mmCIF file of C-alpha atoms and ligand atoms in Angstrom:
data_model
loop_
_atom_site.group_PDB
_atom_site.id
_atom_site.type_symbol
_atom_site.label_atom_id
_atom_site.label_comp_id
_atom_site.label_asym_id
_atom_site.label_seq_id
_atom_site.Cartn_x
_atom_site.Cartn_y
_atom_site.Cartn_z
ATOM 1 C CA UNK Q 29 26.761 -14.782 49.918
ATOM 2 C CA UNK Q 30 27.232 -18.024 48.033
ATOM 3 C CA UNK Q 31 23.448 -18.386 47.814
ATOM 4 C CA UNK Q 32 23.087 -14.867 46.487
ATOM 5 C CA UNK Q 33 25.536 -15.456 43.689
ATOM 6 C CA UNK Q 34 23.600 -18.483 42.484
ATOM 7 C CA UNK Q 35 20.300 -16.718 42.864
ATOM 8 C CA UNK Q 36 21.283 -13.551 41.022
ATOM 9 C CA UNK Q 37 22.877 -15.240 38.010
ATOM 10 C CA UNK Q 38 19.766 -17.132 36.767
ATOM 11 C CA UNK Q 39 17.597 -14.075 37.395
ATOM 12 C CA UNK Q 40 19.879 -11.939 35.225
ATOM 13 C CA UNK Q 41 19.900 -14.609 32.506
ATOM 14 C CA UNK Q 42 16.127 -14.994 32.459
ATOM 15 C CA UNK Q 43 15.567 -11.256 32.481
ATOM 16 C CA UNK Q 44 18.102 -10.824 29.679
ATOM 17 C CA UNK Q 45 16.297 -13.404 27.525
ATOM 18 C CA UNK Q 46 12.976 -11.698 28.020
ATOM 19 C CA UNK Q 47 14.557 -8.435 26.943
ATOM 20 C CA UNK Q 48 16.030 -9.813 23.753
ATOM 21 C CA UNK Q 49 13.058 -11.951 22.719
ATOM 22 C CA UNK Q 50 12.100 -10.834 19.199
ATOM 23 C CA UNK Q 51 8.642 -9.464 20.010
ATOM 24 C CA UNK Q 52 9.065 -6.383 17.822
ATOM 25 C CA UNK Q 53 9.923 -6.239 14.150
ATOM 26 C CA UNK Q 54 13.128 -8.078 13.241
ATOM 27 C CA UNK Q 55 16.145 -5.818 12.605
ATOM 28 C CA UNK Q 56 15.832 -6.035 8.828
ATOM 29 C CA UNK Q 57 12.401 -4.430 8.929
ATOM 30 C CA UNK Q 58 13.822 -1.295 10.437
ATOM 31 C CA UNK Q 59 16.366 -0.668 7.682
ATOM 32 C CA UNK Q 60 13.945 1.510 5.747
ATOM 33 C CA UNK Q 61 11.574 0.470 3.019
ATOM 34 C CA UNK Q 62 13.980 -1.704 1.084
ATOM 35 C CA UNK Q 63 15.543 -4.676 2.863
ATOM 36 C CA UNK Q 64 17.482 -6.988 0.557
ATOM 37 C CA UNK Q 65 15.581 -9.986 -0.737
ATOM 38 C CA UNK Q 66 18.055 -12.296 1.011
ATOM 39 C CA UNK Q 67 17.509 -10.609 4.357
ATOM 40 C CA UNK Q 68 13.794 -10.893 3.805
ATOM 41 C CA UNK Q 69 13.989 -14.612 3.067
ATOM 42 C CA UNK Q 70 16.072 -15.226 6.214
ATOM 43 C CA UNK Q 71 13.559 -13.363 8.292
ATOM 44 C CA UNK Q 72 10.625 -15.235 6.777
ATOM 45 C CA UNK Q 73 12.275 -18.509 7.751
ATOM 46 C CA UNK Q 74 13.103 -17.416 11.256
ATOM 47 C CA UNK Q 75 9.984 -15.481 12.240
ATOM 48 C CA UNK Q 76 6.421 -16.375 12.870
ATOM 49 C CA UNK Q 77 3.894 -15.139 10.338
ATOM 50 C CA UNK Q 78 1.162 -12.549 10.601
ATOM 51 C CA UNK Q 79 -2.542 -12.708 9.899
ATOM 52 C CA UNK Q 80 -4.247 -10.254 7.573
ATOM 53 C CA UNK Q 81 -6.013 -8.812 10.618
ATOM 54 C CA UNK Q 82 -2.663 -8.165 12.307
ATOM 55 C CA UNK Q 83 -1.360 -6.286 9.258
ATOM 56 C CA UNK Q 84 -4.629 -4.345 9.014
ATOM 57 C CA UNK Q 85 -4.193 -3.285 12.630
ATOM 58 C CA UNK Q 86 -0.559 -2.334 12.101
ATOM 59 C CA UNK Q 87 -1.447 0.002 9.236
ATOM 60 C CA UNK Q 88 -4.598 1.299 10.976
ATOM 61 C CA UNK Q 89 -6.849 0.231 8.098
ATOM 62 C CA UNK Q 90 -10.295 1.842 8.238
ATOM 63 C CA UNK Q 91 -13.290 2.255 5.987
ATOM 64 C CA UNK Q 92 -14.400 5.767 5.116
ATOM 65 C CA UNK Q 93 -16.578 4.980 2.124
ATOM 66 C CA UNK Q 94 -17.917 7.325 -0.499
ATOM 67 C CA UNK Q 95 -21.676 6.821 -0.228
ATOM 68 C CA UNK Q 96 -22.999 4.380 -2.871
ATOM 69 C CA UNK Q 97 -24.811 6.265 -5.614
ATOM 70 C CA UNK Q 98 -22.832 9.495 -5.153
ATOM 71 C CA UNK Q 99 -19.929 11.074 -7.078
ATOM 72 C CA UNK Q 100 -17.308 8.431 -7.924
ATOM 73 C CA UNK Q 101 -19.777 5.695 -6.954
ATOM 74 C CA UNK Q 102 -22.716 7.209 -8.806
ATOM 75 C CA UNK Q 103 -22.625 4.286 -11.204
ATOM 76 C CA UNK Q 104 -21.731 0.967 -9.614
ATOM 77 C CA UNK Q 105 -19.511 -0.991 -11.974
ATOM 78 C CA UNK Q 106 -18.760 -4.490 -10.651
ATOM 79 C CA UNK Q 107 -15.160 -5.688 -10.774
ATOM 80 C CA UNK Q 108 -13.220 -8.847 -10.056
ATOM 81 C CA UNK Q 109 -9.805 -7.417 -9.191
ATOM 82 C CA UNK Q 110 -6.850 -9.001 -10.993
ATOM 83 C CA UNK Q 111 -4.263 -6.249 -10.498
ATOM 84 C CA UNK Q 112 -3.235 -3.746 -7.844
ATOM 85 C CA UNK Q 113 -2.190 -0.315 -9.126
ATOM 86 C CA UNK Q 114 0.084 1.847 -6.982
ATOM 87 C CA UNK Q 115 -0.068 5.647 -7.266
ATOM 88 C CA UNK Q 116 1.180 8.687 -5.408
ATOM 89 C CA UNK Q 117 -1.107 11.672 -4.989
ATOM 90 C CA UNK Q 118 1.308 14.447 -6.057
ATOM 91 C CA UNK Q 119 -0.708 16.579 -3.681
ATOM 92 C CA UNK Q 120 1.582 18.227 -1.172
ATOM 93 C CA UNK Q 121 -1.109 19.519 1.183
ATOM 94 C CA UNK Q 122 -3.573 16.658 1.740
ATOM 95 C CA UNK Q 123 -3.204 13.578 3.927
ATOM 96 C CA UNK Q 124 -5.388 10.451 3.683
ATOM 97 C CA UNK Q 125 -8.298 11.966 5.639
ATOM 98 C CA UNK Q 126 -8.413 15.062 3.450
ATOM 99 C CA UNK Q 127 -8.359 12.960 0.298
ATOM 100 C CA UNK Q 128 -11.207 10.906 1.706
ATOM 101 C CA UNK Q 129 -13.192 14.058 2.422
ATOM 102 C CA UNK Q 130 -12.572 15.318 -1.115
ATOM 103 C CA UNK Q 131 -13.794 12.024 -2.599
ATOM 104 C CA UNK Q 132 -16.921 12.061 -0.395
ATOM 105 C CA UNK Q 133 -17.698 15.631 -1.489
ATOM 106 C CA UNK Q 134 -17.094 14.990 -5.184
ATOM 107 C CA UNK Q 135 -14.257 17.525 -5.237
ATOM 108 C CA UNK Q 136 -11.956 15.500 -7.511
ATOM 109 C CA UNK Q 137 -13.085 15.440 -11.116
ATOM 110 C CA UNK Q 138 -11.432 13.203 -13.690
ATOM 111 C CA UNK Q 139 -9.726 14.905 -16.624
ATOM 112 C CA UNK Q 140 -11.803 15.114 -19.766
ATOM 113 C CA UNK Q 141 -10.186 13.664 -22.882
ATOM 114 C CA UNK Q 142 -11.704 13.066 -26.266
ATOM 115 C CA UNK Q 143 -11.961 9.445 -25.168
ATOM 116 C CA UNK Q 144 -14.085 10.607 -22.292
ATOM 117 C CA UNK Q 145 -14.614 9.088 -18.921
ATOM 118 C CA UNK Q 146 -17.599 7.281 -17.632
ATOM 119 C CA UNK Q 147 -18.455 8.988 -14.423
ATOM 120 C CA UNK Q 148 -16.620 12.321 -14.346
ATOM 121 C CA UNK Q 149 -15.219 11.896 -10.839
ATOM 122 C CA UNK Q 150 -11.977 10.415 -9.685
ATOM 123 C CA UNK Q 151 -12.299 7.497 -7.303
ATOM 124 C CA UNK Q 152 -9.925 4.818 -6.074
ATOM 125 C CA UNK Q 153 -10.008 2.155 -3.390
ATOM 126 C CA UNK Q 154 -7.441 3.110 -0.709
ATOM 127 C CA UNK Q 155 -5.344 6.089 0.403
ATOM 128 C CA UNK Q 156 -2.343 5.503 2.663
ATOM 129 C CA UNK Q 157 -0.318 7.974 4.713
ATOM 130 C CA UNK Q 158 2.065 7.484 7.625
ATOM 131 C CA UNK Q 159 -0.667 6.931 10.230
ATOM 132 C CA UNK Q 160 -3.791 5.547 8.542
ATOM 133 C CA UNK Q 161 -4.988 3.583 5.498
ATOM 134 C CA UNK Q 162 -8.503 4.552 4.402
ATOM 135 C CA UNK Q 163 -10.781 2.566 2.112
ATOM 136 C CA UNK Q 164 -13.118 4.634 -0.076
ATOM 137 C CA UNK Q 165 -14.994 2.006 -2.100
ATOM 138 C CA UNK Q 166 -15.419 -1.797 -2.174
ATOM 139 C CA UNK Q 167 -12.767 -3.760 -4.076
ATOM 140 C CA UNK Q 168 -15.637 -5.365 -5.993
ATOM 141 C CA UNK Q 169 -16.295 -2.032 -7.778
ATOM 142 C CA UNK Q 170 -14.258 -0.356 -10.515
ATOM 143 C CA UNK Q 171 -12.502 2.887 -9.759
ATOM 144 C CA UNK Q 172 -11.470 5.821 -11.950
ATOM 145 C CA UNK Q 173 -7.769 6.299 -11.268
ATOM 146 C CA UNK Q 174 -5.608 4.821 -14.004
ATOM 147 C CA UNK Q 175 -6.433 4.824 -17.712
ATOM 148 C CA UNK Q 176 -9.990 6.009 -18.498
ATOM 149 C CA UNK Q 177 -11.657 3.060 -20.285
ATOM 150 C CA UNK Q 178 -8.582 0.842 -20.010
ATOM 151 C CA UNK Q 179 -7.875 -2.364 -18.096
ATOM 152 C CA UNK Q 180 -6.174 -0.420 -15.283
ATOM 153 C CA UNK Q 181 -9.550 0.909 -14.221
ATOM 154 C CA UNK Q 182 -11.552 -2.157 -15.206
ATOM 155 C CA UNK Q 183 -9.381 -4.729 -13.441
ATOM 156 C CA UNK Q 184 -7.338 -3.112 -10.699
ATOM 157 C CA UNK Q 185 -7.580 -1.990 -7.114
ATOM 158 C CA UNK Q 186 -6.145 1.540 -6.881
ATOM 159 C CA UNK Q 187 -3.962 2.590 -3.937
ATOM 160 C CA UNK Q 188 -2.794 6.193 -3.529
ATOM 161 C CA UNK Q 189 0.225 7.037 -1.355
ATOM 162 C CA UNK Q 190 0.147 10.484 0.261
ATOM 163 C CA UNK Q 191 3.018 12.930 -0.043
ATOM 164 C CA UNK Q 192 1.827 15.883 2.007
ATOM 165 C CA UNK Q 193 4.533 17.876 3.781
ATOM 166 C CA UNK Q 194 5.512 16.330 7.097
ATOM 167 C CA UNK Q 195 4.280 12.887 6.065
ATOM 168 C CA UNK Q 196 6.913 10.176 6.526
ATOM 169 C CA UNK Q 197 7.465 8.757 3.066
ATOM 170 C CA UNK Q 198 9.371 5.616 4.087
ATOM 171 C CA UNK Q 199 6.591 4.716 6.545
ATOM 172 C CA UNK Q 200 3.948 5.397 3.898
ATOM 173 C CA UNK Q 201 5.699 3.133 1.380
ATOM 174 C CA UNK Q 202 6.127 0.405 3.983
ATOM 175 C CA UNK Q 203 2.461 0.541 5.032
ATOM 176 C CA UNK Q 204 1.383 0.506 1.390
ATOM 177 C CA UNK Q 205 3.460 -2.651 0.920
ATOM 178 C CA UNK Q 206 1.587 -4.289 3.828
ATOM 179 C CA UNK Q 207 -1.812 -3.246 2.461
ATOM 180 C CA UNK Q 208 -0.836 -4.596 -0.961
ATOM 181 C CA UNK Q 209 0.163 -7.922 0.613
ATOM 182 C CA UNK Q 210 -3.237 -8.157 2.350
ATOM 183 C CA UNK Q 211 -5.044 -7.515 -0.939
ATOM 184 C CA UNK Q 212 -2.897 -10.029 -2.852
ATOM 185 C CA UNK Q 213 -3.809 -12.668 -0.301
ATOM 186 C CA UNK Q 214 -7.489 -11.731 -0.134
ATOM 187 C CA UNK Q 215 -8.033 -11.679 -3.919
ATOM 188 C CA UNK Q 216 -5.411 -14.195 -5.101
ATOM 189 C CA UNK Q 217 -3.418 -11.574 -7.005
ATOM 190 C CA UNK Q 218 0.164 -12.570 -7.942
ATOM 191 C CA UNK Q 219 3.128 -10.235 -7.341
ATOM 192 C CA UNK Q 220 3.652 -9.656 -11.087
ATOM 193 C CA UNK Q 221 0.176 -8.089 -11.164
ATOM 194 C CA UNK Q 222 1.186 -5.471 -8.600
ATOM 195 C CA UNK Q 223 1.975 -2.594 -10.950
ATOM 196 C CA UNK Q 224 2.733 1.119 -10.882
ATOM 197 C CA UNK Q 225 0.295 3.519 -12.529
ATOM 198 C CA UNK Q 226 3.023 3.812 -15.189
ATOM 199 C CA UNK Q 227 2.063 0.303 -16.352
ATOM 200 C CA UNK Q 228 -1.236 1.492 -17.868
ATOM 201 C CA UNK Q 229 -0.914 3.696 -20.970
ATOM 202 C CA UNK Q 230 -3.522 6.456 -21.110
ATOM 203 C CA UNK Q 231 -4.996 6.805 -24.554
ATOM 204 C CA UNK Q 232 -4.854 10.365 -25.833
ATOM 205 C CA UNK Q 233 -2.270 11.535 -23.243
ATOM 206 C CA UNK Q 234 1.346 12.544 -23.864
ATOM 207 C CA UNK Q 235 3.305 10.796 -22.614
ATOM 208 C CA UNK Q 236 0.824 7.916 -22.414
ATOM 209 C CA UNK Q 237 2.582 6.315 -19.421
ATOM 210 C CA UNK Q 238 2.383 8.482 -16.320
ATOM 211 C CA UNK Q 239 5.426 8.986 -14.101
ATOM 212 C CA UNK Q 240 3.505 7.605 -11.122
ATOM 213 C CA UNK Q 241 4.258 6.899 -8.341
ATOM 214 C CA UNK Q 242 7.093 9.278 -9.237
ATOM 215 C CA UNK Q 243 9.233 8.574 -6.158
ATOM 216 C CA UNK Q 244 9.354 4.854 -6.980
ATOM 217 C CA UNK Q 245 10.390 5.446 -10.613
ATOM 218 C CA UNK Q 246 13.930 5.718 -11.987
ATOM 219 C CA UNK Q 247 14.256 8.171 -14.876
ATOM 220 C CA UNK Q 248 10.440 8.315 -15.103
ATOM 221 C CA UNK Q 249 9.979 4.579 -15.499
ATOM 222 C CA UNK Q 250 10.035 1.428 -13.317
ATOM 223 C CA UNK Q 251 13.580 0.363 -12.354
ATOM 224 C CA UNK Q 252 15.491 -0.555 -9.223
ATOM 225 C CA UNK Q 253 13.250 1.439 -6.854
ATOM 226 C CA UNK Q 254 10.127 -0.240 -8.161
ATOM 227 C CA UNK Q 255 11.727 -3.682 -7.886
ATOM 228 C CA UNK Q 256 12.682 -2.797 -4.309
ATOM 229 C CA UNK Q 257 9.064 -1.974 -3.554
ATOM 230 C CA UNK Q 258 7.897 -5.234 -5.145
ATOM 231 C CA UNK Q 259 10.309 -7.270 -3.060
ATOM 232 C CA UNK Q 260 9.079 -5.500 0.066
ATOM 233 C CA UNK Q 261 5.482 -6.398 -0.866
ATOM 234 C CA UNK Q 262 6.515 -9.979 -1.508
ATOM 235 C CA UNK Q 263 8.326 -10.074 1.818
ATOM 236 C CA UNK Q 264 5.153 -9.115 3.672
ATOM 237 C CA UNK Q 265 3.027 -11.391 1.496
ATOM 238 C CA UNK Q 266 5.150 -14.438 2.285
ATOM 239 C CA UNK Q 267 4.826 -13.795 6.001
ATOM 240 C CA UNK Q 268 1.038 -13.840 5.833
ATOM 241 C CA UNK Q 269 -0.576 -16.889 7.348
HETATM 242 ZN ZN1 LIG B 305 -1.197 7.648 -10.567
#
């Protein structure tokens, strides 16, 4: 009996430690898309980092490219990305796969303004929903997603967040933050150059600054929600090895 007591106790202790070992996400990461910056900093200091490949796996990042020479990629316009522009689709029926299909079929035309557009088709780099992140074109090519001839198109990687019914918005925002962190690291883009579509005025449009991504704006412009998103991006960025 005496032996049993001394045998059982260490077994329980060891088993208990295995159970509580922080193999999953730390508690702060499960609070929803916006942990406080302080919580984030504590977690960065106490947790091991992640590689870009690990993040890519977590968000199920895949390529589903529009064929070079077709539709949005009819004209290849080289780009060295200096910004990352965040959008939301405002399409309540299509997930990432359906957007990808539409881009591959040339179904999304860019709006005509008197300032024109260069290729006539919308195209951007990534679409994210709550289960996949799809890449549509190389980050070394300009898209058509922000401001016609402006710097938003000429210098930025465009990411669209899905908002189809049934799609988990918090998960989509969180996965977009991870993708953004990967791209910052890969292309040396600082956090202040992670901007909402709102950042790029569209010449000839009223209002010039689009309320996009609308669910991260406060009163139709960047405020606390946008800053919360930025700190989430920064949190993931700082954990990258
Ligand atoms: Zn937008």
